[in-house]
Amino acid sequence: LNMCKPNEIKHVCIVGAGPAGLLAAILLLRRNERQVKYRVTLVDPGVDYGKLGEDGLRRNRSWMIGLSAHGLSAIRTVPGLYEDYIHGLGVDIRYATIGITKALKLTYDAKDFLPEDSSFTVDRNYICAALSRYLNEKFEEDDAFTSHYNTRALYVDGERRCVVARPTDEDDICVHYDILLGCDGIRSIVRNAFMNNHRDFEFELKGTFSYGKSVHVPLPDDIEDGNFMFINNALPGWGSFILPETGKMLNVALGTTLDKECPGELKSDDPKVVSEYFKKHFHAFDIDAEEAGKQWVNQGWNSISQVHCNFYHSKKLNALLLGDAAHATSPQIGQGMNTALADAAVLNALLDENKDNWEDVLPKFSEERVKEGNALTDLSFYTFSLSPALQVKLMFGQMLRRKLHFLLPSVFSSDPMDMVARGGKLSEAYHRMSQLGIIKKVRLANDNIIRDHFERSVGMTRGDDKR
């Protein structure tokens, strides 16, 4: 199949208007400033968050995520995007609290391991809204940009080089392309086309062996705003990631593993029953238990999956995978959206380096990003143990590494995960965590726990056999 020549106008179809897709669209259209090189068509099944007001965005509230060095660096490659559209949307991280046991909680000043103005928490859809507002204000009247919201991509016809999509109230459309960017999330139809066209494409979609719920509660008087918390056993057998929200609120995410029986109180549809359970057992802070109970019973259980792929490009399809389509991840290290935004920025840098020659750019994108995407998912899942005893040891180990580095920085290196927060490569952090023996140890424990649960749950093994 013929590749597009470097000096031709290329029609780019971007499937998915999440952070990676929107930033990729902005960066491609900005490449037209001196000469039109790209016509960009954006296809997404949802609404255009950039055209919603404050009330509309509040009704479409998603989940709180951390925007840190990797994502901010990508956003700042576009002049004015951070300053005029992103800045002020979230809450700056000022403190980090680690709760190892009910009695032992340690709080760190974020300045000890984060550069200034380098990390804040924000609703994911607020970032999408900001990117979309920039895109609409700068390019909506530009003939080089077309958007199809409320339009679900159905499949990729690789032979005809088109994406077949279905608008909500219209007949199916066919979006022809020269270049295809799959930014369409964990159930990616672009990734499906990779599977159908490449025998050597290896892909894994795997759950994280957990389930849980999130509640949004008022910030208590005794908790400083901007305090990120990870609390071990916030409820008996349940861990909690707690992120600050705008408006003096906290997003409290609580989860446990599939091999633990959920307490009957947390399965109740009576908010008073749930509220009483929170009053009795939740120890991270003095939570508004009544509000938590109401929200808890009005939502379903959440589960999270991860994606692994062995390459992110297809010359046969003229396509790339970015964001969750390539490396959906669990939120433990808070780098999912940051890595998605970095994907778009790396693509733009490769276009600069290779003078928009996509024949060279496609394989180089895989070379640059596969190691980062797989490091992301493995750091997220194999630096937190499903074994409570091992998890406590890991938390003490991290505390010790940070303390030793603080006291003798010339002798003891910083914790590898702190390097990620400061913008270090995920693949380098993975290498260092592997050298410490942590990845291997946690992988063995986690995989054994998951496999043992599967074998027991389907009847391959039984617990009553004493022979």
Tab-separated table of C-alpha atoms in Angstrom:
chain	number	residue	atom	x	y	z
A	1	LEU	CA	0.000	0.000	0.000
A	2	ASN	CA	1.259	3.465	-0.879
A	3	MET	CA	2.128	5.814	1.925
A	4	CYS	CA	1.302	9.527	1.702
A	5	LYS	CA	4.174	11.588	0.372
A	6	PRO	CA	5.595	14.173	2.778
A	7	ASN	CA	4.408	17.170	0.721
A	8	GLU	CA	0.820	15.977	0.192
A	9	ILE	CA	-2.179	17.198	2.178
A	10	LYS	CA	-3.118	14.343	4.452
A	11	HIS	CA	-6.598	13.571	5.667
A	12	VAL	CA	-6.333	12.474	9.296
A	13	CYS	CA	-9.215	10.755	11.045
A	14	ILE	CA	-8.989	10.859	14.832
A	15	VAL	CA	-11.336	8.423	16.541
A	16	GLY	CA	-11.947	9.552	20.114
A	17	ALA	CA	-12.173	13.048	21.627
A	18	GLY	CA	-10.439	12.295	24.903
A	19	PRO	CA	-7.255	14.066	26.025
A	20	ALA	CA	-4.989	12.298	23.493
A	21	GLY	CA	-7.347	12.790	20.538
A	22	LEU	CA	-8.049	16.452	21.253
A	23	LEU	CA	-4.403	17.389	21.808
A	24	ALA	CA	-3.382	15.446	18.692
A	25	ALA	CA	-5.981	17.373	16.674
A	26	ILE	CA	-4.695	20.700	18.013
A	27	LEU	CA	-1.068	19.860	17.272
A	28	LEU	CA	-1.813	18.614	13.745
A	29	LEU	CA	-3.884	21.675	12.841
A	30	ARG	CA	-1.191	23.966	14.212
A	31	ARG	CA	1.150	22.419	11.663
A	32	ASN	CA	-0.915	24.161	8.958
A	33	GLU	CA	0.233	27.648	10.001
A	34	ARG	CA	2.563	28.150	7.032
A	35	GLN	CA	1.151	25.583	4.629
A	36	VAL	CA	-1.914	23.356	4.775
A	37	LYS	CA	-0.601	19.864	5.470
A	38	TYR	CA	-3.493	18.244	7.311
A	39	ARG	CA	-7.251	18.049	7.205
A	40	VAL	CA	-8.462	16.622	10.506
A	41	THR	CA	-11.768	14.856	11.156
A	42	LEU	CA	-12.664	14.077	14.763
A	43	VAL	CA	-15.206	11.341	15.545
A	44	ASP	CA	-16.577	10.750	19.054
A	45	PRO	CA	-19.754	9.151	20.462
A	46	GLY	CA	-20.190	11.723	23.224
A	47	VAL	CA	-21.057	15.380	23.479
A	48	ASP	CA	-18.623	18.207	22.824
A	49	TYR	CA	-17.638	19.180	26.368
A	50	GLY	CA	-16.146	22.382	25.021
A	51	LYS	CA	-19.619	23.687	24.237
A	52	LEU	CA	-21.083	22.978	27.674
A	53	GLY	CA	-21.457	25.653	30.320
A	54	GLU	CA	-20.566	25.212	33.983
A	55	ASP	CA	-23.898	23.573	34.811
A	56	GLY	CA	-23.558	21.168	31.901
A	57	LEU	CA	-20.041	20.216	32.928
A	58	ARG	CA	-21.112	19.633	36.522
A	59	ARG	CA	-23.845	17.297	35.295
A	60	ASN	CA	-21.236	15.462	33.237
A	61	ARG	CA	-18.706	15.226	36.045
A	62	SER	CA	-16.327	12.327	35.522
A	63	TRP	CA	-13.526	11.279	37.877
A	64	MET	CA	-10.689	13.221	39.441
A	65	ILE	CA	-7.243	12.564	38.039
A	66	GLY	CA	-3.799	13.979	38.541
A	67	LEU	CA	-2.330	16.254	35.891
A	68	SER	CA	1.423	16.310	36.425
A	69	ALA	CA	4.757	16.750	34.696
A	70	HIS	CA	4.280	14.475	31.665
A	71	GLY	CA	0.846	15.855	30.812
A	72	LEU	CA	1.678	19.459	31.607
A	73	SER	CA	4.807	19.326	29.445
A	74	ALA	CA	2.695	18.045	26.541
A	75	ILE	CA	0.072	20.771	27.008
A	76	ARG	CA	2.722	23.474	27.250
A	77	THR	CA	4.013	22.631	23.764
A	78	VAL	CA	1.020	24.687	22.574
A	79	PRO	CA	1.573	28.381	23.430
A	80	GLY	CA	-1.205	29.763	25.608
A	81	LEU	CA	-3.058	26.463	26.030
A	82	TYR	CA	-2.056	25.981	29.651
A	83	GLU	CA	-2.115	29.634	30.655
A	84	ASP	CA	-5.450	30.541	29.024
A	85	TYR	CA	-7.428	27.292	29.137
A	86	ILE	CA	-6.038	24.808	31.692
A	87	HIS	CA	-4.573	26.812	34.565
A	88	GLY	CA	-6.925	27.102	37.527
A	89	LEU	CA	-9.211	24.211	36.590
A	90	GLY	CA	-8.088	22.004	39.460
A	91	VAL	CA	-6.532	21.980	42.904
A	92	ASP	CA	-2.755	22.154	43.355
A	93	ILE	CA	-1.250	19.214	45.245
A	94	ARG	CA	0.300	20.680	48.406
A	95	TYR	CA	0.554	17.639	50.668
A	96	ALA	CA	0.592	13.856	50.400
A	97	THR	CA	-0.643	11.663	53.231
A	98	ILE	CA	0.158	7.969	53.387
A	99	GLY	CA	-1.874	5.926	55.849
A	100	ILE	CA	-0.067	2.662	56.543
A	101	THR	CA	-2.197	1.596	59.496
A	102	LYS	CA	-5.088	3.199	61.371
A	103	ALA	CA	-2.650	4.666	63.854
A	104	LEU	CA	0.232	5.486	61.508
A	105	LYS	CA	-0.342	8.227	58.946
A	106	LEU	CA	2.494	10.290	57.532
A	107	THR	CA	2.066	13.599	55.710
A	108	TYR	CA	4.684	14.985	53.323
A	109	ASP	CA	5.057	18.449	51.889
A	110	ALA	CA	4.638	18.066	48.122
A	111	LYS	CA	7.537	20.465	47.575
A	112	ASP	CA	9.840	17.720	48.857
A	113	PHE	CA	9.238	15.571	45.766
A	114	LEU	CA	7.354	17.715	43.222
A	115	PRO	CA	8.530	20.796	41.329
A	116	GLU	CA	6.448	23.909	41.948
A	117	ASP	CA	3.267	24.220	39.855
A	118	SER	CA	3.773	20.729	38.439
A	119	SER	CA	0.838	18.706	39.746
A	120	PHE	CA	-2.835	19.266	40.404
A	121	THR	CA	-6.023	17.216	40.482
A	122	VAL	CA	-8.818	17.937	38.053
A	123	ASP	CA	-11.945	16.332	36.660
A	124	ARG	CA	-11.032	14.477	33.477
A	125	ASN	CA	-13.928	16.006	31.528
A	126	TYR	CA	-12.847	19.527	32.508
A	127	ILE	CA	-9.544	18.896	30.738
A	128	CYS	CA	-11.414	17.606	27.681
A	129	ALA	CA	-13.641	20.704	27.786
A	130	ALA	CA	-10.632	23.028	27.921
A	131	LEU	CA	-8.872	21.287	25.028
A	132	SER	CA	-12.080	21.322	22.999
A	133	ARG	CA	-12.673	25.021	23.680
A	134	TYR	CA	-9.204	25.791	22.353
A	135	LEU	CA	-9.834	23.597	19.316
A	136	ASN	CA	-13.207	25.211	18.582
A	137	GLU	CA	-12.063	28.784	19.130
A	138	LYS	CA	-8.972	28.391	16.966
A	139	PHE	CA	-10.169	26.031	14.221
A	140	GLU	CA	-13.972	25.600	14.157
A	141	GLU	CA	-14.272	27.941	11.158
A	142	ASP	CA	-11.240	26.383	9.476
A	143	ASP	CA	-12.005	24.192	6.448
A	144	ALA	CA	-9.222	21.881	7.610
A	145	PHE	CA	-11.188	20.784	10.698
A	146	THR	CA	-14.415	18.774	10.933
A	147	SER	CA	-15.929	17.272	14.074
A	148	HIS	CA	-18.559	14.551	14.347
A	149	TYR	CA	-19.767	14.347	17.940
A	150	ASN	CA	-22.618	12.052	18.983
A	151	THR	CA	-21.208	9.703	16.359
A	152	ARG	CA	-20.061	6.209	17.257
A	153	ALA	CA	-17.272	4.674	15.180
A	154	LEU	CA	-18.308	1.135	14.216
A	155	TYR	CA	-15.318	-0.339	12.403
A	156	VAL	CA	-12.316	0.418	10.226
A	157	ASP	CA	-12.428	-0.626	6.573
A	158	GLY	CA	-8.701	-0.919	5.959
A	159	GLU	CA	-8.972	-1.721	2.268
A	160	ARG	CA	-11.024	1.404	1.542
A	161	ARG	CA	-9.153	3.475	4.135
A	162	CYS	CA	-12.270	4.648	5.879
A	163	VAL	CA	-13.934	4.590	9.290
A	164	VAL	CA	-17.610	3.644	9.255
A	165	ALA	CA	-19.480	5.584	11.938
A	166	ARG	CA	-23.072	5.995	13.086
A	167	PRO	CA	-24.423	9.431	14.095
A	168	THR	CA	-27.199	9.406	16.691
A	169	ASP	CA	-29.965	10.641	14.383
A	170	GLU	CA	-28.598	10.099	10.888
A	171	ASP	CA	-27.526	7.374	8.501
A	172	ASP	CA	-24.083	5.834	8.778
A	173	ILE	CA	-21.189	7.838	7.410
A	174	CYS	CA	-17.817	6.806	6.019
A	175	VAL	CA	-14.853	8.988	6.981
A	176	HIS	CA	-12.030	8.429	4.494
A	177	TYR	CA	-8.513	8.923	5.732
A	178	ASP	CA	-4.845	8.881	4.812
A	179	ILE	CA	-3.763	8.636	8.467
A	180	LEU	CA	-5.824	7.102	11.265
A	181	LEU	CA	-5.289	7.858	14.956
A	182	GLY	CA	-6.999	5.472	17.374
A	183	CYS	CA	-7.614	7.508	20.530
A	184	ASP	CA	-10.863	5.676	21.237
A	185	GLY	CA	-10.233	4.185	24.635
A	186	ILE	CA	-10.185	0.769	26.167
A	187	ARG	CA	-12.744	-0.768	23.723
A	188	SER	CA	-10.976	0.666	20.687
A	189	ILE	CA	-12.345	-0.199	17.242
A	190	VAL	CA	-9.055	0.972	15.715
A	191	ARG	CA	-7.201	-1.568	17.846
A	192	ASN	CA	-9.669	-4.192	16.612
A	193	ALA	CA	-8.509	-3.392	13.086
A	194	PHE	CA	-4.902	-4.018	14.183
A	195	MET	CA	-5.970	-7.464	15.382
A	196	ASN	CA	-7.717	-8.212	12.095
A	197	ASN	CA	-4.811	-7.097	9.942
A	198	HIS	CA	-1.679	-8.198	11.806
A	199	ARG	CA	-0.997	-11.774	12.831
A	200	ASP	CA	1.890	-10.601	14.998
A	201	PHE	CA	-0.171	-8.061	16.941
A	202	GLU	CA	-0.366	-9.100	20.593
A	203	PHE	CA	-3.009	-7.501	22.741
A	204	GLU	CA	-4.208	-8.092	26.287
A	205	LEU	CA	-7.220	-6.581	28.028
A	206	LYS	CA	-7.138	-7.601	31.658
A	207	GLY	CA	-8.953	-6.529	34.793
A	208	THR	CA	-7.129	-5.249	37.855
A	209	PHE	CA	-8.793	-7.741	40.222
A	210	SER	CA	-10.649	-5.012	42.043
A	211	TYR	CA	-13.984	-3.245	42.379
A	212	GLY	CA	-15.185	-0.215	44.250
A	213	LYS	CA	-17.061	3.079	44.310
A	214	SER	CA	-16.305	6.785	44.674
A	215	VAL	CA	-18.035	9.501	46.669
A	216	HIS	CA	-17.661	13.262	46.670
A	217	VAL	CA	-17.741	14.757	50.158
A	218	PRO	CA	-17.062	18.189	51.704
A	219	LEU	CA	-13.518	18.919	52.842
A	220	PRO	CA	-13.383	18.496	56.649
A	221	ASP	CA	-12.149	21.397	58.739
A	222	ASP	CA	-9.068	19.486	59.911
A	223	ILE	CA	-7.850	18.567	56.397
A	224	GLU	CA	-5.792	21.048	54.398
A	225	ASP	CA	-7.005	21.714	50.858
A	226	GLY	CA	-4.684	20.211	48.265
A	227	ASN	CA	-3.969	17.068	50.308
A	228	PHE	CA	-3.684	13.860	48.288
A	229	MET	CA	-4.111	10.727	50.411
A	230	PHE	CA	-3.578	7.006	50.064
A	231	ILE	CA	-5.065	5.225	53.066
A	232	ASN	CA	-4.492	1.525	53.609
A	233	ASN	CA	-7.573	-0.150	55.139
A	234	ALA	CA	-9.628	3.051	55.130
A	235	LEU	CA	-12.507	0.618	55.583
A	236	PRO	CA	-11.720	-2.926	56.761
A	237	GLY	CA	-10.018	-4.584	53.776
A	238	TRP	CA	-10.597	-1.536	51.538
A	239	GLY	CA	-7.925	0.901	50.354
A	240	SER	CA	-8.697	4.486	49.439
A	241	PHE	CA	-7.245	7.085	47.070
A	242	ILE	CA	-8.484	10.510	48.115
A	243	LEU	CA	-8.052	13.459	45.771
A	244	PRO	CA	-8.865	17.124	46.419
A	245	GLU	CA	-11.582	18.666	44.251
A	246	THR	CA	-12.460	22.233	43.435
A	247	GLY	CA	-15.054	23.831	45.690
A	248	LYS	CA	-13.519	22.491	48.924
A	249	MET	CA	-14.494	18.898	48.177
A	250	LEU	CA	-12.777	15.512	48.276
A	251	ASN	CA	-13.127	12.644	45.814
A	252	VAL	CA	-12.930	9.496	47.939
A	253	ALA	CA	-12.327	6.357	45.857
A	254	LEU	CA	-12.642	3.116	47.801
A	255	GLY	CA	-11.791	-0.301	46.439
A	256	THR	CA	-11.033	-3.865	47.387
A	257	THR	CA	-10.008	-7.081	45.655
A	258	LEU	CA	-12.288	-9.671	44.092
A	259	ASP	CA	-11.243	-12.376	46.539
A	260	LYS	CA	-12.622	-10.414	49.505
A	261	GLU	CA	-16.286	-10.716	50.460
A	262	CYS	CA	-18.034	-7.350	50.407
A	263	PRO	CA	-19.605	-6.471	53.791
A	264	GLY	CA	-23.374	-6.713	53.688
A	265	GLU	CA	-23.697	-3.085	54.782
A	266	LEU	CA	-21.862	-1.889	51.677
A	267	LYS	CA	-24.157	-3.984	49.461
A	268	SER	CA	-27.251	-2.457	51.049
A	269	ASP	CA	-29.485	-0.119	49.060
A	270	ASP	CA	-30.377	1.743	52.253
A	271	PRO	CA	-28.204	4.882	52.606
A	272	LYS	CA	-28.664	4.847	56.385
A	273	VAL	CA	-27.112	1.391	56.625
A	274	VAL	CA	-24.127	2.470	54.534
A	275	SER	CA	-23.833	5.694	56.510
A	276	GLU	CA	-23.650	3.833	59.806
A	277	TYR	CA	-20.922	1.571	58.400
A	278	PHE	CA	-18.874	4.616	57.385
A	279	LYS	CA	-19.362	6.206	60.816
A	280	LYS	CA	-18.143	3.071	62.527
A	281	HIS	CA	-15.216	2.094	60.299
A	282	PHE	CA	-13.919	4.941	58.083
A	283	HIS	CA	-10.835	6.376	59.784
A	284	ALA	CA	-9.029	8.550	57.238
A	285	PHE	CA	-10.838	11.664	58.471
A	286	ASP	CA	-14.221	12.731	59.844
A	287	ILE	CA	-16.250	12.017	56.711
A	288	ASP	CA	-19.772	13.293	56.003
A	289	ALA	CA	-21.197	9.782	56.379
A	290	GLU	CA	-24.780	10.717	55.479
A	291	GLU	CA	-23.705	12.221	52.159
A	292	ALA	CA	-21.373	9.282	51.468
A	293	GLY	CA	-24.222	6.833	52.113
A	294	LYS	CA	-26.588	8.618	49.716
A	295	GLN	CA	-24.049	8.664	46.900
A	296	TRP	CA	-22.919	5.091	47.551
A	297	VAL	CA	-26.331	3.505	47.015
A	298	ASN	CA	-27.060	5.565	43.885
A	299	GLN	CA	-24.220	4.159	41.798
A	300	GLY	CA	-23.068	0.841	40.474
A	301	TRP	CA	-19.802	-0.922	41.168
A	302	ASN	CA	-16.757	0.273	39.244
A	303	SER	CA	-14.079	-1.983	37.832
A	304	ILE	CA	-10.895	-1.095	35.978
A	305	SER	CA	-9.020	-2.896	33.233
A	306	GLN	CA	-5.589	-2.505	31.683
A	307	VAL	CA	-4.422	-2.783	28.078
A	308	HIS	CA	-1.081	-4.088	26.830
A	309	CYS	CA	-0.008	-4.045	23.148
A	310	ASN	CA	3.283	-5.052	21.568
A	311	PHE	CA	3.221	-2.283	18.952
A	312	TYR	CA	1.224	0.886	18.409
A	313	HIS	CA	1.563	1.422	14.651
A	314	SER	CA	0.298	-0.179	11.465
A	315	LYS	CA	1.776	0.641	8.076
A	316	LYS	CA	-0.878	-1.533	6.485
A	317	LEU	CA	-3.625	0.674	7.937
A	318	ASN	CA	-1.570	3.894	8.166
A	319	ALA	CA	-2.643	4.020	11.796
A	320	LEU	CA	-1.432	4.667	15.329
A	321	LEU	CA	-2.833	3.850	18.755
A	322	LEU	CA	-2.671	6.548	21.452
A	323	GLY	CA	-3.907	6.863	25.016
A	324	ASP	CA	-6.135	4.195	26.539
A	325	ALA	CA	-6.444	2.390	23.203
A	326	ALA	CA	-2.736	1.587	23.563
A	327	HIS	CA	-2.186	1.455	27.321
A	328	ALA	CA	-5.298	1.820	29.494
A	329	THR	CA	-4.163	1.544	33.081
A	330	SER	CA	-5.226	1.448	36.698
A	331	PRO	CA	-5.011	4.793	38.515
A	332	GLN	CA	-2.576	3.855	41.282
A	333	ILE	CA	0.292	6.035	40.067
A	334	GLY	CA	-1.895	8.721	38.496
A	335	GLN	CA	-0.213	8.748	35.084
A	336	GLY	CA	-2.898	7.507	32.666
A	337	MET	CA	-4.042	10.825	31.208
A	338	ASN	CA	-0.532	12.259	31.484
A	339	THR	CA	0.836	9.464	29.302
A	340	ALA	CA	-2.013	9.906	26.808
A	341	LEU	CA	-1.212	13.605	26.452
A	342	ALA	CA	2.484	12.756	26.125
A	343	ASP	CA	1.625	10.382	23.251
A	344	ALA	CA	0.234	13.302	21.248
A	345	ALA	CA	3.239	15.495	22.022
A	346	VAL	CA	5.714	12.758	21.052
A	347	LEU	CA	3.858	12.249	17.751
A	348	ASN	CA	4.172	15.961	17.024
A	349	ALA	CA	7.893	15.918	17.858
A	350	LEU	CA	8.435	12.938	15.545
A	351	LEU	CA	6.680	14.805	12.731
A	352	ASP	CA	9.112	17.669	13.294
A	353	GLU	CA	12.136	15.377	13.308
A	354	ASN	CA	11.028	13.462	10.211
A	355	LYS	CA	9.608	16.392	8.229
A	356	ASP	CA	6.057	14.954	8.267
A	357	ASN	CA	7.170	11.740	6.599
A	358	TRP	CA	4.681	9.279	8.105
A	359	GLU	CA	6.443	6.251	6.646
A	360	ASP	CA	9.256	6.984	9.086
A	361	VAL	CA	7.071	8.371	11.870
A	362	LEU	CA	4.798	5.327	12.275
A	363	PRO	CA	7.432	2.759	13.381
A	364	LYS	CA	9.361	5.385	15.368
A	365	PHE	CA	6.227	6.109	17.378
A	366	SER	CA	6.097	2.477	18.488
A	367	GLU	CA	9.814	2.546	19.213
A	368	GLU	CA	9.350	5.587	21.464
A	369	ARG	CA	6.043	4.764	23.153
A	370	VAL	CA	5.621	0.994	23.563
A	371	LYS	CA	8.186	0.861	26.348
A	372	GLU	CA	6.552	3.843	28.055
A	373	GLY	CA	3.011	2.470	27.732
A	374	ASN	CA	3.900	-0.963	29.053
A	375	ALA	CA	6.008	0.553	31.828
A	376	LEU	CA	2.968	2.655	32.766
A	377	THR	CA	0.632	-0.306	33.147
A	378	ASP	CA	3.154	-2.497	34.959
A	379	LEU	CA	4.231	0.247	37.357
A	380	SER	CA	0.565	0.861	38.118
A	381	PHE	CA	-0.192	-2.773	38.873
A	382	TYR	CA	3.090	-4.223	40.092
A	383	THR	CA	4.168	-1.583	42.578
A	384	PHE	CA	1.009	-2.099	44.672
A	385	SER	CA	0.488	-5.568	46.085
A	386	LEU	CA	-2.779	-7.466	46.394
A	387	SER	CA	-1.232	-9.069	49.483
A	388	PRO	CA	-1.932	-6.790	52.499
A	389	ALA	CA	1.231	-7.893	54.294
A	390	LEU	CA	3.452	-7.250	51.288
A	391	GLN	CA	1.743	-3.902	50.640
A	392	VAL	CA	2.639	-2.702	54.127
A	393	LYS	CA	6.272	-3.726	53.525
A	394	LEU	CA	6.288	-1.851	50.224
A	395	MET	CA	4.975	1.305	51.895
A	396	PHE	CA	7.604	1.124	54.634
A	397	GLY	CA	10.287	0.555	51.982
A	398	GLN	CA	9.229	3.639	50.055
A	399	MET	CA	9.238	5.709	53.233
A	400	LEU	CA	12.757	4.489	54.028
A	401	ARG	CA	14.075	5.282	50.534
A	402	ARG	CA	12.661	8.800	50.730
A	403	LYS	CA	14.121	9.379	54.188
A	404	LEU	CA	17.572	8.108	53.243
A	405	HIS	CA	17.618	10.204	50.086
A	406	PHE	CA	16.589	13.271	52.097
A	407	LEU	CA	19.379	12.722	54.640
A	408	LEU	CA	22.129	11.575	52.215
A	409	PRO	CA	21.145	12.516	48.652
A	410	SER	CA	24.684	11.934	47.364
A	411	VAL	CA	24.623	8.351	48.639
A	412	PHE	CA	21.013	7.217	48.230
A	413	SER	CA	19.027	7.749	45.043
A	414	SER	CA	15.507	9.122	45.134
A	415	ASP	CA	12.602	6.715	45.010
A	416	PRO	CA	12.005	5.751	41.343
A	417	MET	CA	8.319	6.651	41.561
A	418	ASP	CA	9.220	10.171	42.705
A	419	MET	CA	11.215	10.494	39.478
A	420	VAL	CA	8.013	9.874	37.496
A	421	ALA	CA	6.206	12.644	39.371
A	422	ARG	CA	9.005	15.022	38.380
A	423	GLY	CA	8.779	14.057	34.706
A	424	GLY	CA	11.246	11.170	34.511
A	425	LYS	CA	10.654	8.443	31.970
A	426	LEU	CA	8.313	5.665	33.000
A	427	SER	CA	10.588	3.111	31.374
A	428	GLU	CA	13.523	4.322	33.510
A	429	ALA	CA	11.417	4.100	36.674
A	430	TYR	CA	10.395	0.581	35.664
A	431	HIS	CA	14.044	-0.355	35.154
A	432	ARG	CA	15.005	0.975	38.597
A	433	MET	CA	12.037	-0.639	40.347
A	434	SER	CA	13.047	-3.901	38.674
A	435	GLN	CA	16.617	-3.492	39.911
A	436	LEU	CA	15.256	-3.076	43.437
A	437	GLY	CA	13.470	-6.398	43.010
A	438	ILE	CA	10.058	-4.845	43.614
A	439	ILE	CA	8.457	-5.559	40.234
A	440	LYS	CA	9.389	-9.240	40.301
A	441	LYS	CA	8.248	-9.698	43.901
A	442	VAL	CA	4.888	-7.982	43.433
A	443	ARG	CA	4.240	-9.617	40.066
A	444	LEU	CA	4.724	-13.043	41.613
A	445	ALA	CA	2.398	-12.259	44.524
A	446	ASN	CA	-0.310	-10.541	42.468
A	447	ASP	CA	-0.368	-13.078	39.648
A	448	ASN	CA	-0.510	-15.989	42.089
A	449	ILE	CA	-3.413	-14.421	43.994
A	450	ILE	CA	-5.335	-13.743	40.780
A	451	ARG	CA	-4.699	-17.203	39.355
A	452	ASP	CA	-5.608	-18.943	42.619
A	453	HIS	CA	-8.891	-17.017	42.806
A	454	PHE	CA	-9.729	-17.880	39.196
A	455	GLU	CA	-9.024	-21.573	39.663
A	456	ARG	CA	-11.164	-21.712	42.789
A	457	SER	CA	-14.008	-19.630	41.367
A	458	VAL	CA	-14.448	-21.799	38.259
A	459	GLY	CA	-13.952	-25.100	40.123
A	460	MET	CA	-10.526	-26.076	38.792
A	461	THR	CA	-9.282	-26.441	42.381
A	462	ARG	CA	-11.035	-26.798	45.714
A	463	GLY	CA	-10.128	-25.732	49.214
A	464	ASP	CA	-11.317	-28.943	50.818
A	465	ASP	CA	-8.720	-31.284	49.299
A	466	LYS	CA	-6.184	-32.070	52.038
A	467	ARG	CA	-4.187	-34.685	50.121
